[in-house]
Amino acid sequence: MSAKDIQAAERISTSACSSPARGLGDPGITPLSPSHITSKDSDSNEAEEKTFSIVVAIDFGTTSSGYAYSFAKEPECIHIMRRWEGGDPGVSNQKTPTTMLLMPDRKFHSFGFAARDFYHDLDPSESKHWLYFEKFKMKLHSSTDLTMETELTAANGKRVKALEIFAYALQYFREQALKELSDQAGTEMDNSEVRWVITVPAIWKQPAKQFMRQAAYKAGMASPESPDQLIIALEPEGASIYCRKLRLHQMIDLSNKAAINGISPTDPAKDHVRRNRQSRTFLVENVIGELWSELEEGDRYVVVDCGGGTVDLTVHQIRLPEGHLKELYKASGGPYGSLGVDYEFEKLLCKIFGDDFIDTFKVKRPAAWVDLMIAFESRKRAATPDRTNPLNITLPFSFIDYYKKFRGHSVEHALRKSNVDFVKWSSQGMLRMNPDAMNALFKSTIDHIIEHLTNLFQKPEVTGVKFLFLVGGFAESPLLQQAVQRAFGDQCRVIIPHDVGLTILKGAVLFGLDPALIKVRRSPLTYGVGVLNRYVEGKHPPEKLLLKDGTRWCTDVFDKFILSDQSVALGETVKRSYTPAKQSQLVIIINIYSSEQDDVHFITDSGVRKCGTLRLDLTGVEKTPVPSRREIQTVMQFGDTEVKATAIDVATSKNVKVSIDFLN
């Protein structure tokens, strides 16, 4: 820029701003220099990082949830929460169902087995006034426009703000954990001594991750003033961290046809869980597991986290000597969790008994519907590839009774008439499904997972993968295990940890003890700010031209800090310098934007959304001598699941901070 240009730039009036805000009189900023520095943030430790004596991790699942904890002074001991009341026949209950009951006045009543059992025992005339919620976590994944006002629908059709429900659930876990810790320590445990870790699917978009943080603040786990007390961890990262510690006797290698430690690969992992269920304390030896010691610098592996709602895939690379992890390909996956099998069962019931009946029954007899799905769950877990005897699913009495009133004929008659020949009626009041029929309910969900993995394995970042770790509750399914082994067993070794449903929980505790274990992540979004640039004929579109005091400016330019899928080291900062478009400006507004694409050029491009505003007020510093071009440094810090931004007026050191906000 010539001296003349600089003077012109400094004369720009307040109206020179990004056009979406033109009407708002946002003063614009323009880059001071194209250079930017990417560095480890040296200032981030200005305040000595607080240490916590306990880490509590919460695995908030779609179908079941639980917590585990460890004391900083004995990090090799991970304690799984104490035994839950209640439980289902045939289902291991180291976690509790993610179900919640509110009283008719919308106050919290109970969570987990207690909520489910109490709701089940209510008289139907009474239960319709109570608000029962289950599988509500999926709302955060499926909502395209999640906000703090988003609502959830209870079984009786009434709506409640999602934030309240999630905060109630987290508050319940907080109270349970603090009570258990206090009982164990023999003295009242204070929340300030605990670092909380909440796990979320890696494929969740940023608004959902932020929503969990807001719910945790509302539940009293941490606060915006002490955000470091809470870590939002990604589920497959937790699994990845735990898998590093696996000893040979703690896993099943599906590639080995020989028995490992007396367990043949055809045994579902849950037999082992049943034997080990008595112990709630797991020793994580302070060594690298044998499997891990086979890995060399740069080796790659995939973690497939199969939960109730979603399936998350992450590709990690090992970095020696410390064995830190680097994310190689941004997390992918989709809503292919075990809930898909439940939906197929529901579709089958609709085929036999009619959509109209099933829809009415769910609303009129919600507790009996819950009962029916519990009965299905334990049979679902008994499905194996080589099963020959049928699976019996008990129909609640009220289902049989209500159907007769609704249709005027019996359930048995409906089955005969339906042409569904693989489901028979047994005189004990059960649906009798042949094993092929049960396995068919899994097909669509498992096909989705295999298809997604097949696409992932074709990506260049995923060539030469050594191991595939199958984790999460749905990974207990022998049908899924067999499908994954058949599809990928010739490309890599398929490994299943024994206590596969607790893998994420244990890894999340280890992550809370040492958050620096994950060294490099992939940015899920492109981030930048809206600026004015000098208008270049032929390069910039004419509608972006802004003429001010004889200088031609291009408005709405998206000045990118980091691109989608770019590698970001934990705590990495990107700095840019800007100057106010008008030198006398005392309020400088910098708008932050994000996009899932990386080839965006203007903040008006489709898919670009505003996700934060830095408002730097310099009134009161007018007397400070300022250079002819005031330098405003903008810094973004990446790496954790949150992104933070700061604007600093270099002349006066006045600064303002903001966390990127996707919910307002």
PDB file of C-alpha atoms in Angstrom, residues 237-368:
ATOM      1  CA  GLU A 237     -10.889 -40.769  21.430  1.00  0.00           C
ATOM      2  CA  GLY A 238     -11.685 -42.137  24.873  1.00  0.00           C
ATOM      3  CA  ALA A 239     -11.794 -45.645  23.419  1.00  0.00           C
ATOM      4  CA  SER A 240      -8.532 -45.048  21.564  1.00  0.00           C
ATOM      5  CA  ILE A 241      -6.740 -43.952  24.738  1.00  0.00           C
ATOM      6  CA  TYR A 242      -7.935 -47.027  26.624  1.00  0.00           C
ATOM      7  CA  CYS A 243      -7.055 -49.432  23.801  1.00  0.00           C
ATOM      8  CA  ARG A 244      -3.393 -48.367  24.147  1.00  0.00           C
ATOM      9  CA  LYS A 245      -3.352 -50.045  27.545  1.00  0.00           C
ATOM     10  CA  LEU A 246      -4.886 -53.371  26.481  1.00  0.00           C
ATOM     11  CA  ARG A 247      -3.045 -56.499  27.522  1.00  0.00           C
ATOM     12  CA  LEU A 248      -3.548 -59.663  25.479  1.00  0.00           C
ATOM     13  CA  HIS A 249      -5.825 -61.207  28.109  1.00  0.00           C
ATOM     14  CA  GLN A 250      -8.116 -58.162  28.004  1.00  0.00           C
ATOM     15  CA  MET A 251      -9.307 -58.520  24.444  1.00  0.00           C
ATOM     16  CA  ILE A 252     -10.542 -60.815  21.714  1.00  0.00           C
ATOM     17  CA  ASP A 253      -8.626 -60.785  18.445  1.00  0.00           C
ATOM     18  CA  LEU A 254     -11.219 -61.869  15.866  1.00  0.00           C
ATOM     19  CA  SER A 255      -8.442 -62.535  13.355  1.00  0.00           C
ATOM     20  CA  ASN A 256      -7.091 -65.351  15.545  1.00  0.00           C
ATOM     21  CA  LYS A 257      -9.162 -68.445  15.206  1.00  0.00           C
ATOM     22  CA  ALA A 258      -7.365 -69.959  18.206  1.00  0.00           C
ATOM     23  CA  ALA A 259      -8.736 -69.317  21.656  1.00  0.00           C
ATOM     24  CA  ILE A 260      -7.182 -66.418  23.542  1.00  0.00           C
ATOM     25  CA  ASN A 261      -6.787 -66.974  27.261  1.00  0.00           C
ATOM     26  CA  GLY A 262      -9.351 -69.771  27.151  1.00  0.00           C
ATOM     27  CA  ILE A 263     -11.954 -67.699  25.335  1.00  0.00           C
ATOM     28  CA  SER A 264     -12.685 -68.783  21.802  1.00  0.00           C
ATOM     29  CA  PRO A 265     -13.385 -65.949  19.362  1.00  0.00           C
ATOM     30  CA  THR A 266     -16.920 -67.241  18.823  1.00  0.00           C
ATOM     31  CA  ASP A 267     -17.785 -66.545  22.465  1.00  0.00           C
ATOM     32  CA  PRO A 268     -19.506 -63.183  22.647  1.00  0.00           C
ATOM     33  CA  ALA A 269     -17.422 -60.792  24.737  1.00  0.00           C
ATOM     34  CA  LYS A 270     -20.293 -60.520  27.198  1.00  0.00           C
ATOM     35  CA  ASP A 271     -19.684 -63.975  28.689  1.00  0.00           C
ATOM     36  CA  HIS A 272     -16.442 -62.602  29.989  1.00  0.00           C
ATOM     37  CA  VAL A 273     -18.161 -59.461  31.260  1.00  0.00           C
ATOM     38  CA  ARG A 274     -20.561 -61.638  33.222  1.00  0.00           C
ATOM     39  CA  ARG A 275     -17.671 -63.353  34.984  1.00  0.00           C
ATOM     40  CA  ASN A 276     -15.956 -60.061  35.768  1.00  0.00           C
ATOM     41  CA  ARG A 277     -19.003 -58.124  36.798  1.00  0.00           C
ATOM     42  CA  GLN A 278     -18.308 -58.558  40.495  1.00  0.00           C
ATOM     43  CA  SER A 279     -15.252 -56.314  40.336  1.00  0.00           C
ATOM     44  CA  ARG A 280     -15.836 -52.588  39.979  1.00  0.00           C
ATOM     45  CA  THR A 281     -12.213 -51.458  40.142  1.00  0.00           C
ATOM     46  CA  PHE A 282     -10.112 -51.917  37.047  1.00  0.00           C
ATOM     47  CA  LEU A 283      -6.356 -51.742  37.207  1.00  0.00           C
ATOM     48  CA  VAL A 284      -4.902 -49.957  34.228  1.00  0.00           C
ATOM     49  CA  GLU A 285      -1.258 -50.872  34.329  1.00  0.00           C
ATOM     50  CA  ASN A 286       1.085 -47.988  33.819  1.00  0.00           C
ATOM     51  CA  VAL A 287       2.564 -49.642  30.769  1.00  0.00           C
ATOM     52  CA  ILE A 288       1.824 -49.789  27.095  1.00  0.00           C
ATOM     53  CA  GLY A 289      -0.162 -52.945  26.243  1.00  0.00           C
ATOM     54  CA  GLU A 290       1.410 -55.757  24.193  1.00  0.00           C
ATOM     55  CA  LEU A 291      -0.728 -54.921  21.198  1.00  0.00           C
ATOM     56  CA  TRP A 292       0.437 -51.349  21.314  1.00  0.00           C
ATOM     57  CA  SER A 293       4.067 -52.349  21.546  1.00  0.00           C
ATOM     58  CA  GLU A 294       3.672 -53.879  18.086  1.00  0.00           C
ATOM     59  CA  LEU A 295       2.888 -50.434  16.716  1.00  0.00           C
ATOM     60  CA  GLU A 296       5.675 -48.318  15.290  1.00  0.00           C
ATOM     61  CA  GLU A 297       5.980 -44.572  14.712  1.00  0.00           C
ATOM     62  CA  GLY A 298       3.396 -43.539  12.127  1.00  0.00           C
ATOM     63  CA  ASP A 299       1.260 -46.708  12.351  1.00  0.00           C
ATOM     64  CA  ARG A 300      -2.468 -46.188  11.830  1.00  0.00           C
ATOM     65  CA  TYR A 301      -5.532 -47.755  13.372  1.00  0.00           C
ATOM     66  CA  VAL A 302      -9.291 -47.213  13.230  1.00  0.00           C
ATOM     67  CA  VAL A 303     -11.628 -46.990  16.223  1.00  0.00           C
ATOM     68  CA  VAL A 304     -15.231 -47.911  15.416  1.00  0.00           C
ATOM     69  CA  ASP A 305     -17.465 -46.803  18.273  1.00  0.00           C
ATOM     70  CA  CYS A 306     -20.858 -48.497  17.909  1.00  0.00           C
ATOM     71  CA  GLY A 307     -23.341 -47.115  20.400  1.00  0.00           C
ATOM     72  CA  GLY A 308     -27.099 -47.067  20.775  1.00  0.00           C
ATOM     73  CA  GLY A 309     -27.679 -43.994  18.633  1.00  0.00           C
ATOM     74  CA  THR A 310     -24.630 -43.346  16.507  1.00  0.00           C
ATOM     75  CA  VAL A 311     -21.596 -45.051  15.033  1.00  0.00           C
ATOM     76  CA  ASP A 312     -18.436 -42.952  15.127  1.00  0.00           C
ATOM     77  CA  LEU A 313     -15.280 -43.721  13.174  1.00  0.00           C
ATOM     78  CA  THR A 314     -11.915 -42.144  13.878  1.00  0.00           C
ATOM     79  CA  VAL A 315      -8.524 -42.834  12.350  1.00  0.00           C
ATOM     80  CA  HIS A 316      -5.540 -42.301  14.650  1.00  0.00           C
ATOM     81  CA  GLN A 317      -1.815 -42.446  14.125  1.00  0.00           C
ATOM     82  CA  ILE A 318       0.702 -43.244  16.816  1.00  0.00           C
ATOM     83  CA  ARG A 319       3.472 -40.768  17.625  1.00  0.00           C
ATOM     84  CA  LEU A 320       6.448 -42.036  19.556  1.00  0.00           C
ATOM     85  CA  PRO A 321       8.192 -41.924  22.010  1.00  0.00           C
ATOM     86  CA  GLU A 322       5.298 -40.879  24.279  1.00  0.00           C
ATOM     87  CA  GLY A 323       2.691 -42.679  22.203  1.00  0.00           C
ATOM     88  CA  HIS A 324       0.606 -39.539  21.704  1.00  0.00           C
ATOM     89  CA  LEU A 325      -2.270 -39.749  19.250  1.00  0.00           C
ATOM     90  CA  LYS A 326      -2.798 -37.799  16.073  1.00  0.00           C
ATOM     91  CA  GLU A 327      -6.168 -37.745  14.312  1.00  0.00           C
ATOM     92  CA  LEU A 328      -5.573 -38.516  10.631  1.00  0.00           C
ATOM     93  CA  TYR A 329      -9.006 -38.109   9.133  1.00  0.00           C
ATOM     94  CA  LYS A 330     -11.902 -36.105  10.500  1.00  0.00           C
ATOM     95  CA  ALA A 331     -14.453 -38.147  12.434  1.00  0.00           C
ATOM     96  CA  SER A 332     -17.202 -39.670  10.351  1.00  0.00           C
ATOM     97  CA  GLY A 333     -20.157 -41.967  10.912  1.00  0.00           C
ATOM     98  CA  GLY A 334     -23.882 -41.586  11.248  1.00  0.00           C
ATOM     99  CA  PRO A 335     -27.070 -42.618  13.054  1.00  0.00           C
ATOM    100  CA  TYR A 336     -26.367 -46.336  12.639  1.00  0.00           C
ATOM    101  CA  GLY A 337     -26.491 -47.397  16.286  1.00  0.00           C
ATOM    102  CA  SER A 338     -28.407 -50.334  17.738  1.00  0.00           C
ATOM    103  CA  LEU A 339     -31.588 -48.199  17.865  1.00  0.00           C
ATOM    104  CA  GLY A 340     -31.880 -49.012  14.144  1.00  0.00           C
ATOM    105  CA  VAL A 341     -32.636 -52.625  15.131  1.00  0.00           C
ATOM    106  CA  ASP A 342     -35.421 -51.398  17.470  1.00  0.00           C
ATOM    107  CA  TYR A 343     -36.946 -49.376  14.614  1.00  0.00           C
ATOM    108  CA  GLU A 344     -36.934 -52.473  12.395  1.00  0.00           C
ATOM    109  CA  PHE A 345     -38.746 -54.412  15.138  1.00  0.00           C
ATOM    110  CA  GLU A 346     -41.299 -51.603  15.402  1.00  0.00           C
ATOM    111  CA  LYS A 347     -41.788 -51.731  11.611  1.00  0.00           C
ATOM    112  CA  LEU A 348     -42.371 -55.492  11.883  1.00  0.00           C
ATOM    113  CA  LEU A 349     -45.021 -54.941  14.601  1.00  0.00           C
ATOM    114  CA  CYS A 350     -46.700 -52.318  12.371  1.00  0.00           C
ATOM    115  CA  LYS A 351     -46.752 -54.834   9.527  1.00  0.00           C
ATOM    116  CA  ILE A 352     -48.457 -57.434  11.728  1.00  0.00           C
ATOM    117  CA  PHE A 353     -50.803 -55.262  13.827  1.00  0.00           C
ATOM    118  CA  GLY A 354     -51.143 -52.095  11.711  1.00  0.00           C
ATOM    119  CA  ASP A 355     -49.528 -48.636  11.979  1.00  0.00           C
ATOM    120  CA  ASP A 356     -52.721 -47.155  13.397  1.00  0.00           C
ATOM    121  CA  PHE A 357     -52.810 -49.629  16.308  1.00  0.00           C
ATOM    122  CA  ILE A 358     -49.089 -49.294  17.182  1.00  0.00           C
ATOM    123  CA  ASP A 359     -49.258 -45.466  17.077  1.00  0.00           C
ATOM    124  CA  THR A 360     -52.348 -45.430  19.315  1.00  0.00           C
ATOM    125  CA  PHE A 361     -50.961 -48.052  21.708  1.00  0.00           C
ATOM    126  CA  LYS A 362     -47.721 -46.070  22.217  1.00  0.00           C
ATOM    127  CA  VAL A 363     -49.715 -42.996  23.247  1.00  0.00           C
ATOM    128  CA  LYS A 364     -52.472 -44.723  25.256  1.00  0.00           C
ATOM    129  CA  ARG A 365     -50.316 -47.342  27.000  1.00  0.00           C
ATOM    130  CA  PRO A 366     -46.822 -45.805  27.047  1.00  0.00           C
ATOM    131  CA  ALA A 367     -45.607 -47.870  30.017  1.00  0.00           C
ATOM    132  CA  ALA A 368     -46.629 -51.149  28.337  1.00  0.00           C
TER     133      ALA A 368
END
